[in-house]
N, CA, C and O atoms as a MOPAC input file, in Angstrom:
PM7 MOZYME 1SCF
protein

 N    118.96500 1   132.23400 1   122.55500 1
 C    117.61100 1   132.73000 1   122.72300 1
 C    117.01900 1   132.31000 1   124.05900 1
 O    115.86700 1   131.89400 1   124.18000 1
 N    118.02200 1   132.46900 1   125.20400 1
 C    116.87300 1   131.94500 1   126.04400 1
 C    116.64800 1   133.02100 1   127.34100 1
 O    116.42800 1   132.74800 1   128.52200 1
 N    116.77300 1   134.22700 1   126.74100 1
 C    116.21800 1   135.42700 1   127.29200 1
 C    115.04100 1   135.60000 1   126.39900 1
 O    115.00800 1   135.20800 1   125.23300 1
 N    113.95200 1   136.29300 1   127.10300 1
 C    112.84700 1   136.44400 1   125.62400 1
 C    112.81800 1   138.15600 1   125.13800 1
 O    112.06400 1   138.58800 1   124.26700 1
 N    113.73200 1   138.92300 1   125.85100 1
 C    114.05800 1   139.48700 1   124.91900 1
 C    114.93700 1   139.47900 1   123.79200 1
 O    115.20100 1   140.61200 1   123.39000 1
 N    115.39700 1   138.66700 1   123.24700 1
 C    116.25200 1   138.42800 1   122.26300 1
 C    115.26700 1   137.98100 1   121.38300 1
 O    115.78400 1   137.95000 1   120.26600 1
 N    113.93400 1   137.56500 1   121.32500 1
 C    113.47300 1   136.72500 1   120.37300 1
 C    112.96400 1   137.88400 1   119.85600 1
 O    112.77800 1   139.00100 1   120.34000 1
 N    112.68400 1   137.17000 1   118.25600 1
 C    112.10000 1   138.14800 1   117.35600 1
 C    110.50000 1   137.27300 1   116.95300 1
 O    110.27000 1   136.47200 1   116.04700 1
 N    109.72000 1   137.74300 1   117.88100 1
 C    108.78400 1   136.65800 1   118.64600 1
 C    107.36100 1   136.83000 1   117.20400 1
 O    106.72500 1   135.82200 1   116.89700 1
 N    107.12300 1   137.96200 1   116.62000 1
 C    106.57400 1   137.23300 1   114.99200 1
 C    107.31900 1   137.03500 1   113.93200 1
 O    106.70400 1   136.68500 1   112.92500 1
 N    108.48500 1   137.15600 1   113.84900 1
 C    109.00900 1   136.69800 1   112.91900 1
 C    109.04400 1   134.60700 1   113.15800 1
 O    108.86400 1   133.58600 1   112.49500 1
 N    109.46400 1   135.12100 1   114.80400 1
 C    109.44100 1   133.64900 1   114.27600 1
 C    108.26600 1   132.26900 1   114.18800 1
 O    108.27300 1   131.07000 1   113.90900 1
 N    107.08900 1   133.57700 1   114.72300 1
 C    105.67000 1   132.92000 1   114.87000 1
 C    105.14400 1   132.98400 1   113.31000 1
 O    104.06500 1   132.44100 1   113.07400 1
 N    105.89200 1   133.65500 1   112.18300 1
 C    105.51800 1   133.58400 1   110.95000 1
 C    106.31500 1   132.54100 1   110.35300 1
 O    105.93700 1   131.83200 1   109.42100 1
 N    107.51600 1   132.47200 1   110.97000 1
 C    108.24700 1   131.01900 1   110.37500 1
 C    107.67600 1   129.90400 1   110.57000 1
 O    107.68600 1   129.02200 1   109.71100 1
 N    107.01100 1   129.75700 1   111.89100 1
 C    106.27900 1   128.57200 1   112.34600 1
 C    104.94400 1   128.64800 1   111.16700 1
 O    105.26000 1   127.85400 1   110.28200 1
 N    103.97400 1   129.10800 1   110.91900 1
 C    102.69700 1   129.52900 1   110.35000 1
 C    103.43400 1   128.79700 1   109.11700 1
 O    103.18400 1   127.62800 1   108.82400 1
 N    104.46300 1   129.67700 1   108.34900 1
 C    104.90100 1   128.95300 1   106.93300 1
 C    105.29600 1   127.37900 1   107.39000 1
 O    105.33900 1   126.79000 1   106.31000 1
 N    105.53200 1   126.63200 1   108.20300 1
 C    105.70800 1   125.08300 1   108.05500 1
 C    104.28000 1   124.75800 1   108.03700 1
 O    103.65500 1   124.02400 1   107.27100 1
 N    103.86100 1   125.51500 1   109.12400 1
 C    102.16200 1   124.58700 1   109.20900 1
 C    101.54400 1   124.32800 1   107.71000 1
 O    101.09100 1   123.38900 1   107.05600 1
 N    101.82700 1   125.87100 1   107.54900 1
 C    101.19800 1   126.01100 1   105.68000 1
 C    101.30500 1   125.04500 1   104.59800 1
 O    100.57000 1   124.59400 1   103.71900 1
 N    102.97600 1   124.84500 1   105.15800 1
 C    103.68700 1   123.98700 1   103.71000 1
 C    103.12600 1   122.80900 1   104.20100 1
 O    102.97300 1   122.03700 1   103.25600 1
 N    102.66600 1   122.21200 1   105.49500 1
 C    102.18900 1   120.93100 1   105.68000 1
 C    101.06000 1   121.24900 1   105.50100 1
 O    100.57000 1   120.15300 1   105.77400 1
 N     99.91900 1   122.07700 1   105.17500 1
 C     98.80900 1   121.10300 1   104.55500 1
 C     99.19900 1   121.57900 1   103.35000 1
 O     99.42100 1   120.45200 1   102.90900 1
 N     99.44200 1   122.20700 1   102.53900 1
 C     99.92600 1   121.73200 1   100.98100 1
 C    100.36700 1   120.80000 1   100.88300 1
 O    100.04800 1   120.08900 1    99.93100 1
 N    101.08700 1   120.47400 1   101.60700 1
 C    101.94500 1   118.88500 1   101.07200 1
 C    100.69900 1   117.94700 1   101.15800 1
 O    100.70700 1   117.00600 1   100.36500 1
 N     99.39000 1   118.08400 1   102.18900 1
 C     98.61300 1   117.19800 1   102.54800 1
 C     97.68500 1   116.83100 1   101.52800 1
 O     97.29500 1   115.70600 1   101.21300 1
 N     97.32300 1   118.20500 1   100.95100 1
 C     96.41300 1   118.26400 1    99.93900 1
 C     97.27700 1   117.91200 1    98.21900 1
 O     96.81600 1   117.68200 1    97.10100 1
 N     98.50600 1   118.01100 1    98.68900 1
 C     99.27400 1   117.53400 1    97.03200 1
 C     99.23400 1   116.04000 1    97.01600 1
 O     99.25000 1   115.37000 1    95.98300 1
 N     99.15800 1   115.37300 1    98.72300 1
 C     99.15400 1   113.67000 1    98.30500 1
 C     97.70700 1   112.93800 1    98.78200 1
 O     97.52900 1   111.77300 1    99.13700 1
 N     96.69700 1   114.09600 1    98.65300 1
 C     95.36700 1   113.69600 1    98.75100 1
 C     95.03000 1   113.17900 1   100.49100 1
 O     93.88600 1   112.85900 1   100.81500 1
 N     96.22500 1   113.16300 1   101.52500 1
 C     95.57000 1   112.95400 1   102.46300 1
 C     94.29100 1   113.54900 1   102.85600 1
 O     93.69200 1   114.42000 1   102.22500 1
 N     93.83400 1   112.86600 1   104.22800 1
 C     92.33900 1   113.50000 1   104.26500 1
 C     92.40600 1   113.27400 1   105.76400 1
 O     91.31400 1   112.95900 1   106.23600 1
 N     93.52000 1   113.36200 1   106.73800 1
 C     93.27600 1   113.26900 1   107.99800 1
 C     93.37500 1   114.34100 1   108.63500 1
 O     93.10600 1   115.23200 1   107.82900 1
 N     93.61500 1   114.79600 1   109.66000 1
 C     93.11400 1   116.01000 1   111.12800 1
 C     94.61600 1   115.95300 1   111.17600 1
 O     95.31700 1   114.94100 1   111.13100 1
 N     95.07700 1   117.48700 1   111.29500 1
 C     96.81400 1   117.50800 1   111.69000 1
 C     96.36700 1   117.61400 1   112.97300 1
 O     95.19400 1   117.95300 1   113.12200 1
 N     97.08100 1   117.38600 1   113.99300 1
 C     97.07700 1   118.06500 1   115.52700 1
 C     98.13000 1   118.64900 1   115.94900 1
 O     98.97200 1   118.74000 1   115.05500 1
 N     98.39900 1   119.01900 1   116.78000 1
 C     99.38700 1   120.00600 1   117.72100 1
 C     99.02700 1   119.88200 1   119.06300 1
 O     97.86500 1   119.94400 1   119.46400 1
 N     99.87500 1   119.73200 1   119.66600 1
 C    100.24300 1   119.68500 1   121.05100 1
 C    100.61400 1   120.66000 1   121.74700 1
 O    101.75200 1   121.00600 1   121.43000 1
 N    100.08600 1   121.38300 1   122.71400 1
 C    100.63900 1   122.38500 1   123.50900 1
 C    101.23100 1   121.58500 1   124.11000 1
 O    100.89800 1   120.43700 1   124.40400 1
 N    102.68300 1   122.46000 1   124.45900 1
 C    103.41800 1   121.94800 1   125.53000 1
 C    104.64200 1   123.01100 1   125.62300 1
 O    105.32200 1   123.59600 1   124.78000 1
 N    104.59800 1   122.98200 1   127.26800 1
 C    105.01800 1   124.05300 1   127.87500 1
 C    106.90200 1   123.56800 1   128.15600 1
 O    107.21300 1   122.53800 1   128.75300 1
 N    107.86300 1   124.49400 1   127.61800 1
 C    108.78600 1   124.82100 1   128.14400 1
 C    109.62200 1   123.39600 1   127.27500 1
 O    110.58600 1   122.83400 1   127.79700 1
 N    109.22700 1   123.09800 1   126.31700 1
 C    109.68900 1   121.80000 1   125.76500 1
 C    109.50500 1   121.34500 1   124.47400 1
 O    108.50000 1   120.65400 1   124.30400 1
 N    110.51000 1   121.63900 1   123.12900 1
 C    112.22600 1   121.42000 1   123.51500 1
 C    112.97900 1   123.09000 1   123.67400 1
 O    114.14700 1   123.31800 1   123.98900 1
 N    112.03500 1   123.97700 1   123.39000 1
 C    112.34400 1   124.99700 1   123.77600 1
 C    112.22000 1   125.95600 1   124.83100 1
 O    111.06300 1   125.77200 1   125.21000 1
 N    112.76200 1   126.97100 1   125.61500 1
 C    112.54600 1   127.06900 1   126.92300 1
 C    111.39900 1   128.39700 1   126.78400 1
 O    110.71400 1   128.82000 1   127.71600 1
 N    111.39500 1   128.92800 1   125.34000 1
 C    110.12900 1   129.96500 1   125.31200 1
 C    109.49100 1   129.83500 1   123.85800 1
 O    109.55000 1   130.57200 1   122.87500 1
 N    108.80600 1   128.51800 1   124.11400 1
 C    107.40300 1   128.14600 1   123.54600 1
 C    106.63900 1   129.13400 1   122.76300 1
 O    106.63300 1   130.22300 1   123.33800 1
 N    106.17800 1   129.13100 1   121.96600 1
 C    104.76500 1   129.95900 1   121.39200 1
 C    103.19100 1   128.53800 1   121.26800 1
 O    102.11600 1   129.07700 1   121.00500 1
 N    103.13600 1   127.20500 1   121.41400 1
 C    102.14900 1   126.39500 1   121.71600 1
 C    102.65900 1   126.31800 1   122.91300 1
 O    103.58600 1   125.53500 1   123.11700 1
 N    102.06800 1   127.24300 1   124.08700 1
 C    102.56600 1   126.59100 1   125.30200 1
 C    101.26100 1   126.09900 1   125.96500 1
 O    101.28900 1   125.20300 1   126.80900 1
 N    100.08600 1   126.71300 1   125.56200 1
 C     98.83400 1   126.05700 1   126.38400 1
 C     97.45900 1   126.41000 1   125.09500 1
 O     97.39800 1   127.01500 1   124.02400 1
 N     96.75900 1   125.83400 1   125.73700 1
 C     95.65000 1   126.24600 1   124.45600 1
 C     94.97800 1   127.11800 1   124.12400 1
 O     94.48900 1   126.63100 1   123.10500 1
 N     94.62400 1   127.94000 1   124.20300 1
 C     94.24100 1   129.12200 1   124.29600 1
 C     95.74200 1   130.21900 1   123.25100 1
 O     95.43000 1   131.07700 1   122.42600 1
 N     97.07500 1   129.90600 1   123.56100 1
 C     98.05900 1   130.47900 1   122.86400 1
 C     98.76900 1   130.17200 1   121.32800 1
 O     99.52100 1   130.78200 1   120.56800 1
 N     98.05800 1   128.84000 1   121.34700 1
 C     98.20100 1   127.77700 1   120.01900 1
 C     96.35400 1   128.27600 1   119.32700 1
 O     96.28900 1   128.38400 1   118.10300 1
 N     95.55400 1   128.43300 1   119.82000 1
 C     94.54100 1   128.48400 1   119.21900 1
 C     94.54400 1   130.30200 1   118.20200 1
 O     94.10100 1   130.59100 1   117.09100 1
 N     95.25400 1   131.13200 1   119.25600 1
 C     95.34800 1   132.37700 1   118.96900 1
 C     95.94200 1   132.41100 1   117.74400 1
 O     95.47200 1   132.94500 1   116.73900 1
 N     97.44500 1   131.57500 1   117.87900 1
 C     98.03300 1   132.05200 1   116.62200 1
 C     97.70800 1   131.28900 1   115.39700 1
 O     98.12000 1   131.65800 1   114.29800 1
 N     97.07400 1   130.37000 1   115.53900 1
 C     96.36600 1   129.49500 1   114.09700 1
 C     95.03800 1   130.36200 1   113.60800 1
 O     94.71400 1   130.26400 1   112.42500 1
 N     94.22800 1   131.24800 1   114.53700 1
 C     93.20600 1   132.34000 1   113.85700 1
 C     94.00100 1   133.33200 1   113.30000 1
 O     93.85900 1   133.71500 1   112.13800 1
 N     94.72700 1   133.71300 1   113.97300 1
 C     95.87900 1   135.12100 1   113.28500 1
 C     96.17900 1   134.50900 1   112.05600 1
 O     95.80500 1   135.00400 1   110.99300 1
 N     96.92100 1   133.31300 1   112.13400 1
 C     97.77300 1   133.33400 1   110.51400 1
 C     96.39600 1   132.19400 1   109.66200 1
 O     96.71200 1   131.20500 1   109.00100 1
 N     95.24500 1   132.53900 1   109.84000 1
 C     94.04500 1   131.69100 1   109.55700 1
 C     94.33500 1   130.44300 1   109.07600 1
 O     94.19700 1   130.21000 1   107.87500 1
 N     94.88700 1   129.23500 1   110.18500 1
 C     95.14100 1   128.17100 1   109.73900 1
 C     94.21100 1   126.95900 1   111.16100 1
 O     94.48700 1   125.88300 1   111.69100 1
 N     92.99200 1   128.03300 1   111.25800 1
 C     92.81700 1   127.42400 1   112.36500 1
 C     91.49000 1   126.05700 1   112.03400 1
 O     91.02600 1   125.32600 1   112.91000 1
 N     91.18900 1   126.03200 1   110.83600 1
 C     90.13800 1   124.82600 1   110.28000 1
 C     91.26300 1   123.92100 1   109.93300 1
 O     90.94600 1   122.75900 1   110.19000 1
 N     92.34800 1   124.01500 1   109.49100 1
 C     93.69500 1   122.60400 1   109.22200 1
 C     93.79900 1   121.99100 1   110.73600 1
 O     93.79100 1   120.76100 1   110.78300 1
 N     93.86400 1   122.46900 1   111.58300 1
 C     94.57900 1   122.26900 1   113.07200 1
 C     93.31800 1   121.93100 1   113.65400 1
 O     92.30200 1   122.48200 1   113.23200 1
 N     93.26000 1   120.99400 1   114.67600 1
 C     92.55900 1   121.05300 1   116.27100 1
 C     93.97300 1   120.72300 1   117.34500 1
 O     95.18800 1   120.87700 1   117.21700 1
 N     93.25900 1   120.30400 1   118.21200 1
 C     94.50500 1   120.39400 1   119.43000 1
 C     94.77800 1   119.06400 1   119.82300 1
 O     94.25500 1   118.24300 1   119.07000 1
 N     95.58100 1   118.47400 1   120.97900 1
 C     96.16800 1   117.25000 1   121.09600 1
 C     96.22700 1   117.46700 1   122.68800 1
 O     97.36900 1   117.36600 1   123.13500 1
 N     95.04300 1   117.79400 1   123.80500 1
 C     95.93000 1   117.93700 1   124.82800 1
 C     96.15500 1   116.50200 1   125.42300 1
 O     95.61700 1   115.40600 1   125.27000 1
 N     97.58600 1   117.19200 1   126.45200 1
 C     98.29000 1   116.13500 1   127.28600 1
 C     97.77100 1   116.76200 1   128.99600 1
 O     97.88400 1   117.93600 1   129.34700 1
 N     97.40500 1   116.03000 1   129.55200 1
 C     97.31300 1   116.65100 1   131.04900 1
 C     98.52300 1   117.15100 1   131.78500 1
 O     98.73000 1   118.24100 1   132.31800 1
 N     99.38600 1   115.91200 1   131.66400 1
 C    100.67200 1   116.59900 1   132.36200 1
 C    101.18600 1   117.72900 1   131.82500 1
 O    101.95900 1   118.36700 1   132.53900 1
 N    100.95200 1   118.11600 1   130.77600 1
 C    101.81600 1   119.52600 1   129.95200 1
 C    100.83300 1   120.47300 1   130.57800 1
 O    101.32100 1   121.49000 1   131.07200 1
 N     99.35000 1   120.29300 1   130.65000 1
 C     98.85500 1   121.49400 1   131.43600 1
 C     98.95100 1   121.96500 1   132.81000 1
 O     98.73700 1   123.03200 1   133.38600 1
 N     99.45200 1   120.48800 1   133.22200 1
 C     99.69700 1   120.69900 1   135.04600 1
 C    101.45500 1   121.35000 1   135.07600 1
 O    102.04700 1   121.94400 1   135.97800 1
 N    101.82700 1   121.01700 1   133.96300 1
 C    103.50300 1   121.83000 1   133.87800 1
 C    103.00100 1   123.62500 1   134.08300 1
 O    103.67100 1   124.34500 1   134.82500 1
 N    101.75200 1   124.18600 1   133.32200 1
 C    101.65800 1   125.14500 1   133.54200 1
 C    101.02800 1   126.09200 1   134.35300 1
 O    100.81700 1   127.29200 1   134.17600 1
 N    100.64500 1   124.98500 1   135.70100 1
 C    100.13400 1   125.06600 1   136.73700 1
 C     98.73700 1   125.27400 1   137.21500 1
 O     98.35700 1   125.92500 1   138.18900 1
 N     97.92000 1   124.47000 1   136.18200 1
 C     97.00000 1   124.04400 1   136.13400 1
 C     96.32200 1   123.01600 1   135.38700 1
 O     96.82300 1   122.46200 1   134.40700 1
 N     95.00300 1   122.72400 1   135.92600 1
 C     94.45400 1   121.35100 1   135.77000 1
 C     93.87800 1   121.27100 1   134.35400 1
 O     93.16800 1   122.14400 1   133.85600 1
 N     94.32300 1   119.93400 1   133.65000 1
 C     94.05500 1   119.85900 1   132.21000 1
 C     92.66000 1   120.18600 1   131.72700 1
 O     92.37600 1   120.49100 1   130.56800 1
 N     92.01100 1   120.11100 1   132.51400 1
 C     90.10500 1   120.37200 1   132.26200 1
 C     90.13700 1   121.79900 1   131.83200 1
 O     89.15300 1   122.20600 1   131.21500 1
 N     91.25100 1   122.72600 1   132.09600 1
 C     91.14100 1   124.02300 1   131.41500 1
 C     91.23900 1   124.04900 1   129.82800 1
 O     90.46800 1   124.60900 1   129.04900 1
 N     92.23400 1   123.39800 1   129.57700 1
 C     92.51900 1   123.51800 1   128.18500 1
 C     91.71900 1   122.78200 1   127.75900 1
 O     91.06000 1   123.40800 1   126.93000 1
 N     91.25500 1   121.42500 1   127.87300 1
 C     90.38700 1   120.50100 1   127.40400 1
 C     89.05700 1   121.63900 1   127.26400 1
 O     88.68000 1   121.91600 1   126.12600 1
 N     88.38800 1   122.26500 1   128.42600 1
 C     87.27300 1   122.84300 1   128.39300 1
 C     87.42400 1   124.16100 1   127.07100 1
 O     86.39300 1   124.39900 1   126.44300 1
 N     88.57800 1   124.88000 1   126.74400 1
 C     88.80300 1   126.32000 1   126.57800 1
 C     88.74700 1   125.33500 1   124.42100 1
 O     88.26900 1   125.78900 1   123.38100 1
 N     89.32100 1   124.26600 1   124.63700 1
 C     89.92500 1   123.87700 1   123.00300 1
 C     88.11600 1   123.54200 1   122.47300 1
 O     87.55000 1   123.79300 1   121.40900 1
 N     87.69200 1   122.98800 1   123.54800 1
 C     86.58200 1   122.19700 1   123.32500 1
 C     85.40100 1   123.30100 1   123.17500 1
 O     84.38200 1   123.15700 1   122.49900 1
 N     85.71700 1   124.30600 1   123.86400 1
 C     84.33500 1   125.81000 1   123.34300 1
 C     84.50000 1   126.52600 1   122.10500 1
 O     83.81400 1   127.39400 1   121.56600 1
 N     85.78200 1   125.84500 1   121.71900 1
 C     86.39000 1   127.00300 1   120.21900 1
 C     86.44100 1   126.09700 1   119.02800 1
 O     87.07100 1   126.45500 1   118.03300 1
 N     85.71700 1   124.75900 1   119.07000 1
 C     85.98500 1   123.73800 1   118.42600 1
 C     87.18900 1   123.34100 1   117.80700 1
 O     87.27900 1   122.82300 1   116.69400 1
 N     88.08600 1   123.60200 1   118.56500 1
 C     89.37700 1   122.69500 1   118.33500 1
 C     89.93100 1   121.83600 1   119.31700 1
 O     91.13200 1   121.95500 1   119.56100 1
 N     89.47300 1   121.26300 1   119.72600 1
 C     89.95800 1   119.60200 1   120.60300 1
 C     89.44000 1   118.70500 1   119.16600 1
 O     88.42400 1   118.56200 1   118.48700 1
 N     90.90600 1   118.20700 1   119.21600 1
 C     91.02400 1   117.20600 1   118.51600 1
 C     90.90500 1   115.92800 1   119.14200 1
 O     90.05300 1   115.10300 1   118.81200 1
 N     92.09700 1   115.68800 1   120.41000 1
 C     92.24600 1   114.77300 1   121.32300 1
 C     92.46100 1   115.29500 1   122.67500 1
 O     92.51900 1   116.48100 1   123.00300 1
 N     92.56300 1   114.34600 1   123.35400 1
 C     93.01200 1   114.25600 1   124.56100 1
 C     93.68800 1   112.94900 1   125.42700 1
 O     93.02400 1   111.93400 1   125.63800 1
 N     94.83000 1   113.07600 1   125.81300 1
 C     95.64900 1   111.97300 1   126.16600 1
 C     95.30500 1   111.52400 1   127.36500 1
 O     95.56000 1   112.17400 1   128.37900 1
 N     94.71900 1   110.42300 1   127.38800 1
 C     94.13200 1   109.60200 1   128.49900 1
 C     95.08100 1   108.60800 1   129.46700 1
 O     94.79500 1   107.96600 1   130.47800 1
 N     96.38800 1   108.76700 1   128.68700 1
 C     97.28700 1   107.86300 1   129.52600 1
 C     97.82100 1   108.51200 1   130.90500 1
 O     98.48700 1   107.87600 1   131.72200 1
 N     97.47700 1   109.73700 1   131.04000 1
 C     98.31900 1   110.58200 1   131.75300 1
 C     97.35300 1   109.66500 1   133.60700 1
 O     97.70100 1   110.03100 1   134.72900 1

């Protein structure tokens, strides 16, 4: 798969949606009560991503409406991987109320 025409790009954005799913069921079967997050990050461990920046992770958690389970996790360096400055995604997660975090070590 590392042409992107070969991918079967909602099927496998519905495979992804069903883990998210089965993880908050599992969350709500053992009574947790914490914030899942997700991390955009570009080009890593796969070379064609579907969380590659925020704005593309936010899209597909409204589509498969899983977007009140999720906020976001950004990393700066993963946004400067996509050739720009982390204050985008930080600003774009943070107008749609999903910034969860933001990694300050960077």
């Amino acid at each position: 798969y590392q042409h992107a025409h070969r991918r079967h790009w909602y099927r496998d954005m519905s495979h992804l949606q069903n883990m998210y799913r089965m993880a908050c069921q599992y969350r709500e079967k053992i009574g947790f009560r914490g914030q899942f997050l997700i991390q955009p990050k570009p080009h890593d461990p796969r070379r064609h991503q579907y969380e590659s920046d925020a704005m593309s992770t936010m899209h597909m958690l409204r589509h498969f409406g899983l977007a009140n389970q999720f906020r976001l996790y950004i990393k700066p360096a993963y946004s400067c991987m996509m050739g720009r400055t982390y204050e985008h995604d930080v600003y774009m997660a943070s107008a749609f109320n999903m910034l969860g975090m933001v990694d300050a070590s960077d």
